[in-house]
Coordinates of C-alpha atoms in Angstrom, one line a residue:
X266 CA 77.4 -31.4 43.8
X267 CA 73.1 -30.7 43.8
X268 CA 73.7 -27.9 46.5
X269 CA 76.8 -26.9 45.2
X270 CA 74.9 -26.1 41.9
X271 CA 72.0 -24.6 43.8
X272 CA 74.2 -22.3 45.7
X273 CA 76.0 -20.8 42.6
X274 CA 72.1 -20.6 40.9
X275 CA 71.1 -18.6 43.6
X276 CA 74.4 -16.4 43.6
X277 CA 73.8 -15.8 40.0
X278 CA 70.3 -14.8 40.3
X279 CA 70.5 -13.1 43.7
X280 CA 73.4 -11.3 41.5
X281 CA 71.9 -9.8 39.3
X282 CA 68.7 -9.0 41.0
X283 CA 70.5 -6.5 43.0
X284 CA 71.9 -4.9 40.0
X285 CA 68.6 -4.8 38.9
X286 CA 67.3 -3.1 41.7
X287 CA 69.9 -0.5 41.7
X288 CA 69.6 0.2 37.7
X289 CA 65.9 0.5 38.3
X290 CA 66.3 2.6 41.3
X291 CA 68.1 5.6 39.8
X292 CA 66.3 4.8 36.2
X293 CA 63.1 5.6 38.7
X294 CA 64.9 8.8 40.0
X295 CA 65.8 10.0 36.4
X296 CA 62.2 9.5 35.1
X297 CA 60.7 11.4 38.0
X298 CA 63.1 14.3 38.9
X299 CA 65.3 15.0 36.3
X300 CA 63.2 14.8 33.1
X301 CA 59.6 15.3 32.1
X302 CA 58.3 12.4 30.9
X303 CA 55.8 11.8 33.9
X304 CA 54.9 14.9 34.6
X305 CA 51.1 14.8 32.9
X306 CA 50.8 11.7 35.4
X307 CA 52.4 12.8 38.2
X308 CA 51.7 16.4 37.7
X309 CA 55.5 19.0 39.5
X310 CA 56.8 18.7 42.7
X311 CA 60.3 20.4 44.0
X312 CA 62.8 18.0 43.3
X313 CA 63.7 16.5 47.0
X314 CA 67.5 16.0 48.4
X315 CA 68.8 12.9 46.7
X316 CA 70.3 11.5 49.8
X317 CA 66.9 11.0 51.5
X318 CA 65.8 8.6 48.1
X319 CA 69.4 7.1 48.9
X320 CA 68.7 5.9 52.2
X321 CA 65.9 4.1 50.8
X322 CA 68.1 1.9 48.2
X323 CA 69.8 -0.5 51.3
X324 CA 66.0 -1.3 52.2
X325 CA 64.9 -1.8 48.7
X326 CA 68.1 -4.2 48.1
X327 CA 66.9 -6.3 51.2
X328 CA 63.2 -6.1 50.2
X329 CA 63.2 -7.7 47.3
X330 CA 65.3 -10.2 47.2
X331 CA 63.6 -11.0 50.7
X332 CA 60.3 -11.5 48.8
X333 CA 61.7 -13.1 46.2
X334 CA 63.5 -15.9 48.3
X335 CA 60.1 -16.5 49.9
X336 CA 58.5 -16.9 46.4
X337 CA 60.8 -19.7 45.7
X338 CA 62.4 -18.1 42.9
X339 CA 66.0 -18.5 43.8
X340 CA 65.4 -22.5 43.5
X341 CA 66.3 -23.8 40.3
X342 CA 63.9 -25.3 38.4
X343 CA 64.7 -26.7 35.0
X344 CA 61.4 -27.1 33.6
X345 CA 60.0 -23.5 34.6
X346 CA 58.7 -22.2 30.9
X347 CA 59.8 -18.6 30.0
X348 CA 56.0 -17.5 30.6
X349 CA 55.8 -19.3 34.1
X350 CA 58.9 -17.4 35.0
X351 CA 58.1 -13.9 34.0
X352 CA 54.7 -14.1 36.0
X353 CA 56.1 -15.5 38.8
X354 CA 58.7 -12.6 39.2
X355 CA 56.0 -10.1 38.2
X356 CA 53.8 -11.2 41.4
X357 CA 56.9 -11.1 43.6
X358 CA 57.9 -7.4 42.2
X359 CA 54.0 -6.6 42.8
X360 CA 54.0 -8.0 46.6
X361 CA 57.6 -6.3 47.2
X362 CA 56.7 -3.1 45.4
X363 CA 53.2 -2.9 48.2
X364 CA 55.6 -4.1 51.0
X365 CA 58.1 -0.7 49.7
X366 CA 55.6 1.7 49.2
X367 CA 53.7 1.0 52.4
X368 CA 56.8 0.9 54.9
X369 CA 58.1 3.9 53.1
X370 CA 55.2 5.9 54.0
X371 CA 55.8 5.8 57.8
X372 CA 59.2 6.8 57.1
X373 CA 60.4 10.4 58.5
X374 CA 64.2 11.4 58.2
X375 CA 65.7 11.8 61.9
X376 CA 67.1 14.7 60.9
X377 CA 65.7 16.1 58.5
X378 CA 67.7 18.5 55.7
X379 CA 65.3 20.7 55.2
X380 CA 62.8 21.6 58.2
X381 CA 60.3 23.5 56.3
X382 CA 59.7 20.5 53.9
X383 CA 57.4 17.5 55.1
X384 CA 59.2 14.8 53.5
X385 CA 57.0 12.1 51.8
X386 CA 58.3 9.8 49.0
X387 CA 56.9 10.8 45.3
X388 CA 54.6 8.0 44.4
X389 CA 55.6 8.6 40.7
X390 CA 59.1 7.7 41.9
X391 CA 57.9 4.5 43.7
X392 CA 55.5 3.6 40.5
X393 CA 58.9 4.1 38.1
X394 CA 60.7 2.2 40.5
X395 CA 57.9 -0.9 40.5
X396 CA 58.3 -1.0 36.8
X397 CA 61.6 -0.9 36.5
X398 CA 62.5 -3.2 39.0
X399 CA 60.1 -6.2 36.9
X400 CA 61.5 -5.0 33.7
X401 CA 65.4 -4.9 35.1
X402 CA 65.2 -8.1 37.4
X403 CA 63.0 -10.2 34.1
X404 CA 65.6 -9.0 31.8
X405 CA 68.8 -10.2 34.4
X406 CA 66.6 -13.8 34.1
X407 CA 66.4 -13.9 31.0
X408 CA 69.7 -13.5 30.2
X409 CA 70.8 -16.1 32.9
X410 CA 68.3 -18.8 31.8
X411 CA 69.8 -18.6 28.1
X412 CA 73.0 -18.6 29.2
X413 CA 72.4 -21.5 31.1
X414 CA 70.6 -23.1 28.9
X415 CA 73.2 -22.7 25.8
X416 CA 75.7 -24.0 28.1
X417 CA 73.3 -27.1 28.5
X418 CA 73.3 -27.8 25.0
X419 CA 77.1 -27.5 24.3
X420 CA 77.1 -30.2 27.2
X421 CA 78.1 -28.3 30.5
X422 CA 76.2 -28.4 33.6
X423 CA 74.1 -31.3 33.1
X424 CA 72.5 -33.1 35.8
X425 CA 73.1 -36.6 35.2
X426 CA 69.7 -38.9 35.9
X427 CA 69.2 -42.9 36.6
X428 CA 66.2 -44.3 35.8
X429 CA 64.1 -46.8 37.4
X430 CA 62.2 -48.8 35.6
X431 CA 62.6 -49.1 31.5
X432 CA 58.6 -49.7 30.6
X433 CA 56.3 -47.2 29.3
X434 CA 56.4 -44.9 31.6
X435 CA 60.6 -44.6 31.7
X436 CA 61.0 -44.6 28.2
X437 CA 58.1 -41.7 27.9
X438 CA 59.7 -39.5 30.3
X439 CA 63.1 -40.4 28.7
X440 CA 62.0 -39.2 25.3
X441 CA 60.4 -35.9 27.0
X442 CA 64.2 -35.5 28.3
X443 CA 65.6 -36.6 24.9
X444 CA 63.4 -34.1 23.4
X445 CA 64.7 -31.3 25.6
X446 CA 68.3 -31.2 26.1
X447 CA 68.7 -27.6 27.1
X448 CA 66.7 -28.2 30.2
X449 CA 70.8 -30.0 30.9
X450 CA 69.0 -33.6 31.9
X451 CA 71.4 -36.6 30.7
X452 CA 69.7 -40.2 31.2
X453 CA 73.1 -42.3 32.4
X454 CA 70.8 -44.9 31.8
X455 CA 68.4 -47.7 33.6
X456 CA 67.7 -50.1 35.8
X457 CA 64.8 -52.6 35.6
X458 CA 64.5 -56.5 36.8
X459 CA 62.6 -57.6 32.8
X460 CA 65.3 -56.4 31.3
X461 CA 68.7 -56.7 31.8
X462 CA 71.1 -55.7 29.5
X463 CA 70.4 -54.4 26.7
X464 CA 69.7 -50.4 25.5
X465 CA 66.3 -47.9 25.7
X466 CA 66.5 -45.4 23.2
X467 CA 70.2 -45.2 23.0
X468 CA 70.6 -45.5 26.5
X469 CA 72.1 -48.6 28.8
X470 CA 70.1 -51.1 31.0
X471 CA 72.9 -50.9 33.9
X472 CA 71.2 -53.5 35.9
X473 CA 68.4 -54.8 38.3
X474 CA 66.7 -53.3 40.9
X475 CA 68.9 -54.9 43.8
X476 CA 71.8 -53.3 41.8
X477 CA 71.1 -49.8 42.6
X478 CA 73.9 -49.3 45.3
X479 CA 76.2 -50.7 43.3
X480 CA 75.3 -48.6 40.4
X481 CA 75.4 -45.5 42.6
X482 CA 78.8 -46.5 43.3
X483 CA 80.1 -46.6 39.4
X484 CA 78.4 -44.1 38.2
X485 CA 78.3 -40.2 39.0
X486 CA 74.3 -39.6 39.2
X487 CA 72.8 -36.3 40.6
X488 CA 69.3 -37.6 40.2
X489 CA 66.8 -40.9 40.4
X490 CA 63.6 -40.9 38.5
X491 CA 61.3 -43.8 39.6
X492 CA 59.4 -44.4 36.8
X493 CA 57.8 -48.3 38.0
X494 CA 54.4 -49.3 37.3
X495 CA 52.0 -48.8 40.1
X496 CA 51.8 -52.8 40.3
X497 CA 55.4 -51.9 41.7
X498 CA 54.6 -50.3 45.3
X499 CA 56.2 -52.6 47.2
X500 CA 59.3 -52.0 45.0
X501 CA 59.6 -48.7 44.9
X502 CA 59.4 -48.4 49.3
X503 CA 62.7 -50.5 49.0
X504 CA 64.2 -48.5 46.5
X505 CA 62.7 -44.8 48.7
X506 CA 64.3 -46.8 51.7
X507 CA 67.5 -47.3 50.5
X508 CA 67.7 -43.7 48.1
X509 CA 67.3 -41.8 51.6
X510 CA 71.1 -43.0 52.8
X511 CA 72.3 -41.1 49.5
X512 CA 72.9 -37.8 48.4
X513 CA 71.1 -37.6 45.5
X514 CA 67.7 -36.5 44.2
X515 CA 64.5 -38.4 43.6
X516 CA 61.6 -37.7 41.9
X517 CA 59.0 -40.2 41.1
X518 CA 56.9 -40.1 37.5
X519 CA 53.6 -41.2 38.3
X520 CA 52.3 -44.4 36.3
X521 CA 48.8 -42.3 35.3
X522 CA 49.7 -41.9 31.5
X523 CA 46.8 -43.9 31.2
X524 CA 44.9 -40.3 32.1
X525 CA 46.8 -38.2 29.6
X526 CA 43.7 -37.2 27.6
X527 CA 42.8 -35.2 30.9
X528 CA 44.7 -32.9 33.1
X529 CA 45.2 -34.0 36.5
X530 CA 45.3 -31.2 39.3
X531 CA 46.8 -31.5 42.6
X532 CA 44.8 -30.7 45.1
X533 CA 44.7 -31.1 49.1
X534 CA 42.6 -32.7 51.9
X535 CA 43.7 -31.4 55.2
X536 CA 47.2 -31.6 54.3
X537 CA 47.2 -35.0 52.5
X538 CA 47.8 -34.6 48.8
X539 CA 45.2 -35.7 45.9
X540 CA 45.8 -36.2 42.4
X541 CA 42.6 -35.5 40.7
X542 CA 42.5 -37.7 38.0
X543 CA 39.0 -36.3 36.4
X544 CA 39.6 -32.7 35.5
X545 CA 39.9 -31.4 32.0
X546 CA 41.5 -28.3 30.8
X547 CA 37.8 -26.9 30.2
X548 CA 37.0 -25.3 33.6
X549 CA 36.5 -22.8 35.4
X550 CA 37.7 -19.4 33.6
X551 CA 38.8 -21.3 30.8
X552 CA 34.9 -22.9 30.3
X553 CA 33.9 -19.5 31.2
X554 CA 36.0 -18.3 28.2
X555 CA 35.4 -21.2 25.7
X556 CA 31.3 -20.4 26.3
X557 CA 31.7 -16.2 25.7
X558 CA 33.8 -17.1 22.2
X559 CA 31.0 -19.9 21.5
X560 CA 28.0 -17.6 22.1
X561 CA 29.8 -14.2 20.4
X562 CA 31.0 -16.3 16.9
X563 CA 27.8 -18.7 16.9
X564 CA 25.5 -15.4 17.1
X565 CA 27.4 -13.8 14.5
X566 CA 27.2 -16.8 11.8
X567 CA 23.7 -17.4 12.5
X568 CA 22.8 -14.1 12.1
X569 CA 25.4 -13.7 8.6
X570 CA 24.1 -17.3 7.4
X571 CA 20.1 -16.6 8.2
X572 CA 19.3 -15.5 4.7
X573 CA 21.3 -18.5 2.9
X574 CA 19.4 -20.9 5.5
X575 CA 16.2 -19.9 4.4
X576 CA 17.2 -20.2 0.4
X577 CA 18.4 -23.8 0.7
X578 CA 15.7 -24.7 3.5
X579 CA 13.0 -23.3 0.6
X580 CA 14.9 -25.3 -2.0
X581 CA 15.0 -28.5 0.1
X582 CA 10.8 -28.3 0.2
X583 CA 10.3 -27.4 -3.2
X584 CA 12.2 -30.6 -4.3
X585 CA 10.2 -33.2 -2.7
X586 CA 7.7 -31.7 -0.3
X587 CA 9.4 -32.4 2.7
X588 CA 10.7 -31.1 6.3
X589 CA 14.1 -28.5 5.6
X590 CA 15.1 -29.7 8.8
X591 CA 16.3 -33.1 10.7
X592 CA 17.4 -33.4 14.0
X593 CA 19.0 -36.5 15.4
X594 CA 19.5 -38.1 18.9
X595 CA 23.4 -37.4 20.2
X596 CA 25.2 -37.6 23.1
X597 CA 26.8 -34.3 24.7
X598 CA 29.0 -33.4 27.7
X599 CA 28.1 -35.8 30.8
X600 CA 26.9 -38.3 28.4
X601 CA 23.3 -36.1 28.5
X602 CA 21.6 -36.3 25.4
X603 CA 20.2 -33.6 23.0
X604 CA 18.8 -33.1 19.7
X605 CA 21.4 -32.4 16.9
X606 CA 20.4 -30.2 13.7
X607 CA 21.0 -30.0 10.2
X608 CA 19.5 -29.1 6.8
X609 CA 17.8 -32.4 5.5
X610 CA 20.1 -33.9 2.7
X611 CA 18.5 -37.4 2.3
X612 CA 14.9 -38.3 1.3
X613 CA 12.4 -37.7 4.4
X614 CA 11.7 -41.1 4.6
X615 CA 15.6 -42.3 4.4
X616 CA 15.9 -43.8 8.2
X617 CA 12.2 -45.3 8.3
X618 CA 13.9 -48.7 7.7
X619 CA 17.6 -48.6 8.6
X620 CA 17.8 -46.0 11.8
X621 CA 20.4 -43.6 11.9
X622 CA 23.6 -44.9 10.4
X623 CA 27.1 -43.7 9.0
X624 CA 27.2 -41.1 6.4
X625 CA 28.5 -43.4 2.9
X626 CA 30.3 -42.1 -0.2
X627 CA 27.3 -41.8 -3.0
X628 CA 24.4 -42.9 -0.4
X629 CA 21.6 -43.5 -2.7
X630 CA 19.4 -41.7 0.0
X631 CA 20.3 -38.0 -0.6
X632 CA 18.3 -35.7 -2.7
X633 CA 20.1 -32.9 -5.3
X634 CA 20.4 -30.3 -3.2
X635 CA 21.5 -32.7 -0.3
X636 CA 24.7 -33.7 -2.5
X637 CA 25.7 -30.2 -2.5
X638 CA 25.2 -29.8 1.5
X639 CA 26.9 -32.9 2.0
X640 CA 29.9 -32.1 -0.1
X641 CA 30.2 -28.4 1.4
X642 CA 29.9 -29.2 5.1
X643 CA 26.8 -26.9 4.9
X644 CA 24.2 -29.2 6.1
X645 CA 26.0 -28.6 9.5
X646 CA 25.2 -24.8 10.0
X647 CA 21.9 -25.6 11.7
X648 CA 24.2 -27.0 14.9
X649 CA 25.1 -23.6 15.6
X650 CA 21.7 -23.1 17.1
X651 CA 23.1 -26.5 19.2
X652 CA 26.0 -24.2 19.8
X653 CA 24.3 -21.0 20.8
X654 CA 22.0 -23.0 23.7
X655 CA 25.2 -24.4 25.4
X656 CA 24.2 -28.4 23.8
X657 CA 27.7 -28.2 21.2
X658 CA 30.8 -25.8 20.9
X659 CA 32.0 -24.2 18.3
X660 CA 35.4 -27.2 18.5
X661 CA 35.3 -30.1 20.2
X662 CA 34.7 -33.9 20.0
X663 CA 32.3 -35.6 17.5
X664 CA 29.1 -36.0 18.9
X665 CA 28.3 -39.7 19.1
X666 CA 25.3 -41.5 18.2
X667 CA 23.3 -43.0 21.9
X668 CA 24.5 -46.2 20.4
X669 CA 28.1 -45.3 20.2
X670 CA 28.2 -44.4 23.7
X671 CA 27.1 -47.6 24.8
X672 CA 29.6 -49.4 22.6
X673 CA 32.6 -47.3 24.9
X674 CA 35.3 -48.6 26.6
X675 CA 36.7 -46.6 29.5
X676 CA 39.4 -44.6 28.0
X677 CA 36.5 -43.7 24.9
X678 CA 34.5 -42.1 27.5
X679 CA 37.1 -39.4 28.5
X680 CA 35.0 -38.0 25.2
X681 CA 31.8 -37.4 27.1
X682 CA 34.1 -34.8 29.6
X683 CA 33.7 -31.9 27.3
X684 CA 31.0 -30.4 24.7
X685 CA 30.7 -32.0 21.6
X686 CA 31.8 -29.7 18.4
X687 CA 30.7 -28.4 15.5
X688 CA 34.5 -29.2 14.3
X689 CA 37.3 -30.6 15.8
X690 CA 40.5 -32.6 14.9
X691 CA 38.9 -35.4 13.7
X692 CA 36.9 -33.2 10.9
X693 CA 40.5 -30.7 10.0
X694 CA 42.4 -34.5 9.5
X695 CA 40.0 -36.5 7.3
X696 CA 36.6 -36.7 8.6
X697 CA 35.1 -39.7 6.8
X698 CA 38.0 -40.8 5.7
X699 CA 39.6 -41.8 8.7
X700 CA 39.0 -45.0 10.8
X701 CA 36.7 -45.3 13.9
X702 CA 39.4 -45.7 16.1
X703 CA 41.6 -42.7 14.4
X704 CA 38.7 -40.6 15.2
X705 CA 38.2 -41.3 19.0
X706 CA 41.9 -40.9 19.1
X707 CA 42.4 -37.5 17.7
X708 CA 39.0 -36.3 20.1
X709 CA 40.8 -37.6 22.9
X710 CA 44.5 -35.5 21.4
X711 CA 42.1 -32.5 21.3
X712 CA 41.0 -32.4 24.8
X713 CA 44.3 -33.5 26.0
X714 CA 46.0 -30.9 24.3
X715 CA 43.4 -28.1 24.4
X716 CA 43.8 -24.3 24.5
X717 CA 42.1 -21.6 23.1
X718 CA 44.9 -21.2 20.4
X719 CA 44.5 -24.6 19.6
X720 CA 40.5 -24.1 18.8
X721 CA 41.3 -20.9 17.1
X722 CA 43.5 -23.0 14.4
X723 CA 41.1 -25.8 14.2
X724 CA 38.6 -23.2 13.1
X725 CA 41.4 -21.8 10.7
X726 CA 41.5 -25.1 9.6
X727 CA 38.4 -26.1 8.8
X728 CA 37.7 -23.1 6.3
X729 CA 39.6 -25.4 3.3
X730 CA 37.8 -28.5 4.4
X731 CA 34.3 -26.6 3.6
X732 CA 35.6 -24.6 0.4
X733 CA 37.9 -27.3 -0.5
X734 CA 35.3 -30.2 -0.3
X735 CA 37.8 -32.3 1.6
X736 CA 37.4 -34.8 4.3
X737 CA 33.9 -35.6 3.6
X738 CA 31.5 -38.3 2.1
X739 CA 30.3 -37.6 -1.3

């Protein structure tokens, strides 16, 4: 039934790729020959005998399909997002359309129609034809993929799943199938020696471990997700050992949940596979991105803000003689430390007995003027200074105190991977008026989930929090 369903996938795609490719091949002949649409590109040529463009067609039918069979994209894959799809298509047409336009440039007719004409293909035709193809050939996938996926819903061509082991780890990648139910996954249900009998989120505990060929036997299943604990090795080479003697597919969900704050990249030693369990979202281009929008905006404010700064640093001295500034020990990316700034909103002599400590609703310690920085947020617009010199970003984690740091367990230190912010989740849900813990938590959400659209909302976000007067201390 698995290859039977992989066979008709491929038909289907293989299909309407070559309808794609014959569409986009005469589309491409239209555009360049018969109207005028790329003539300021491609500038006039004498329109060539068709049939020479028509021997080309049975080599560009081959082609492509070729390149895309070698890309993988005739294998189905559930999971693949729309985005994932479309870009791996458009580097297949881009490799195919090279492959095309190179081979057809050695190409001479045997005979050629017209002796006086030196026959090259018009590279306005094979540029049309490039285009089309990816627009055609994306389209045709598109249209399959939401077929198949509305037939998914409506319950038809689902692939029917057992799954080994009903802990954490099953009932979190049963929920992520639960959740989904046009990628056409149905959970038949599980098996797991602690719990026998019984039902996981709506589904059936069919038996024990040692009952897995005997569940095989009742019950139609295309497909085994081993989802044991790691504890469980020994386990799980019994079950691989016995799974090989049936026709079915396995896939194993790896017990690192534990890691989900980070992303973990697979990556290769000589042919042996690595999970690496330490990277975060915030490399490479993505880093290099992150620091461009943190330099550009921070430069910006500063510059926009430097009058306001140097009114409210002015009033801060006139009303008791001391420093505008303060800047206070914290702990940035790698756990180095750096000096954090803000306007002064407490008495200059406020710490001289207790040491840094919590912001508290009505602290005695602040001055006027320090009531109405503290209630605005604005005492924080020094730290974009912290943010212009690479120490903070514009979103990201809270910075902690050095004694915080110490205080971390293993899982709080996944904090330390990225640059502290000058806002962040924790600020946009509550601030002060959420829990210790709550805060780590959502710190740990944010670089688990992180993108740049995600950043960009935050700072959306945190507009009413500042003009509001919400989620802080008074």
């Amino acid at each position: 039934m698995i290859h039977k369903r992989s066979r008709v996938h491929a038909a289907l795609c293989l299909t309407s790729d070559v309808l794609a490719i014959g569409a986009a091949f005469f589309v491409a002949w239209w555009l360049r020959f018969e109207t005028d649409l790329l003539l300021p590109l491609v500038g006039a040529k004498p329109v060539p005998h068709f049939e020479y463009y028509l021997r080309l067609l049975p080599f560009l039918a081959v082609a492509f399909p070729a390149v895309f069979y070698f890309r993988g994209l005739y294998e189905p894959r559930r999971g693949r997002s729309r985005v994932e799809e479309a870009l791996s298509i458009l580097l297949a047409a881009v490799i195919a359309s090279l492959l095309v336009t190179g081979l057809s440039s050695l190409y001479r007719p045997p005979e050629p129609l017209d002796p006086n004409l030196d026959f090259t293909y018009s590279r306005g035709f094979l540029g049309a034809f490039a285009l089309s193809s990816y627009l055609f050939v994306a389209t045709g996938r598109l249209l399959i993929r939401e077929t198949m996926r509305a037939m998914r819903r409506r319950g038809h061509n689902l692939s029917r799943i057992l799954i080994i082991g009903a802990g954490r780890v099953g009932r979190e990648v049963t929920q992520k199938i639960l959740d989904h139910r046009e990628l056409g996954f149905e959970v038949v249900g599980f098996l797991d020696d602690k719990k026998p009998g019984g039902e996981v989120l709506g589904r059936p505990i069919l038996g024990t471990l040692k009952d897995l060929p005997e569940v095989l036997g009742r019950h139609p299943v295309d497909q085994v997700m081993i989802a044991l604990p790691l504890e469980a090795k020994r386990k799980t080479m019994r079950i691989l050992d016995h799974l090989g003697k049936e026709c079915v597919e396995v896939r194993m969900v790896p017990d690192v949940l534990e890691y989900t704050a980070l992303k973990a990249s697979l990556e290769d030693l000589d042919g042996t596979p690595l999970i690496n369990l330490s990277r975060t979202p915030l490399e490479g281009w993505n880093s290099f991105a992150k620091r461009v929008i943190d330099v550009a905006l921070s430069t910006l404010l500063l510059i926009l803000c430097a009058p306001f700064l140097a009114m409210v640093a002015i009033a801060i001295w006139w009303e008791d003689r001391g420093p505008a500034f303060y800047r206070q020990e914290r702990m940035g990316i790698d756990g180095k430390s750096f000096h954090l700034w803000k306007l002064r909103s407490m008495r200059h002599d406020a710490e001289a007995s207790t040491g840094p400590i919590w912001a508290i609703r009505d602290d005695p310690r602040r001055t006027r003027i320090g009531r109405f920085l503290r209630r605005t947020s604005l005492d924080e617009l020094p730290q974009l200074w912290n943010v212009l010199v690479g120490e903070m970003s514009l979103v990201g984690p809270r910075p902690p105190l050095p004694y915080e740091v110490e205080l971390y367990d293993e899982r709080q230190r996944r904090r330390l991977t990225v640059k502290p912010g000058l806002t962040g989740l924790w600020q946009v849900s509550g601030r002060n008026r959420i829990s210790y813990r709550d805060m780590c938590e959502l710190d740990l959400e944010y670089i688990r989930r992180w993108s740049h659209a995600l950043d960009a909302l935050i700072l959306l976000r945190t507009l009413p929090v500042v003009f509001l007067n919400s989620g802080r201390a008074h």
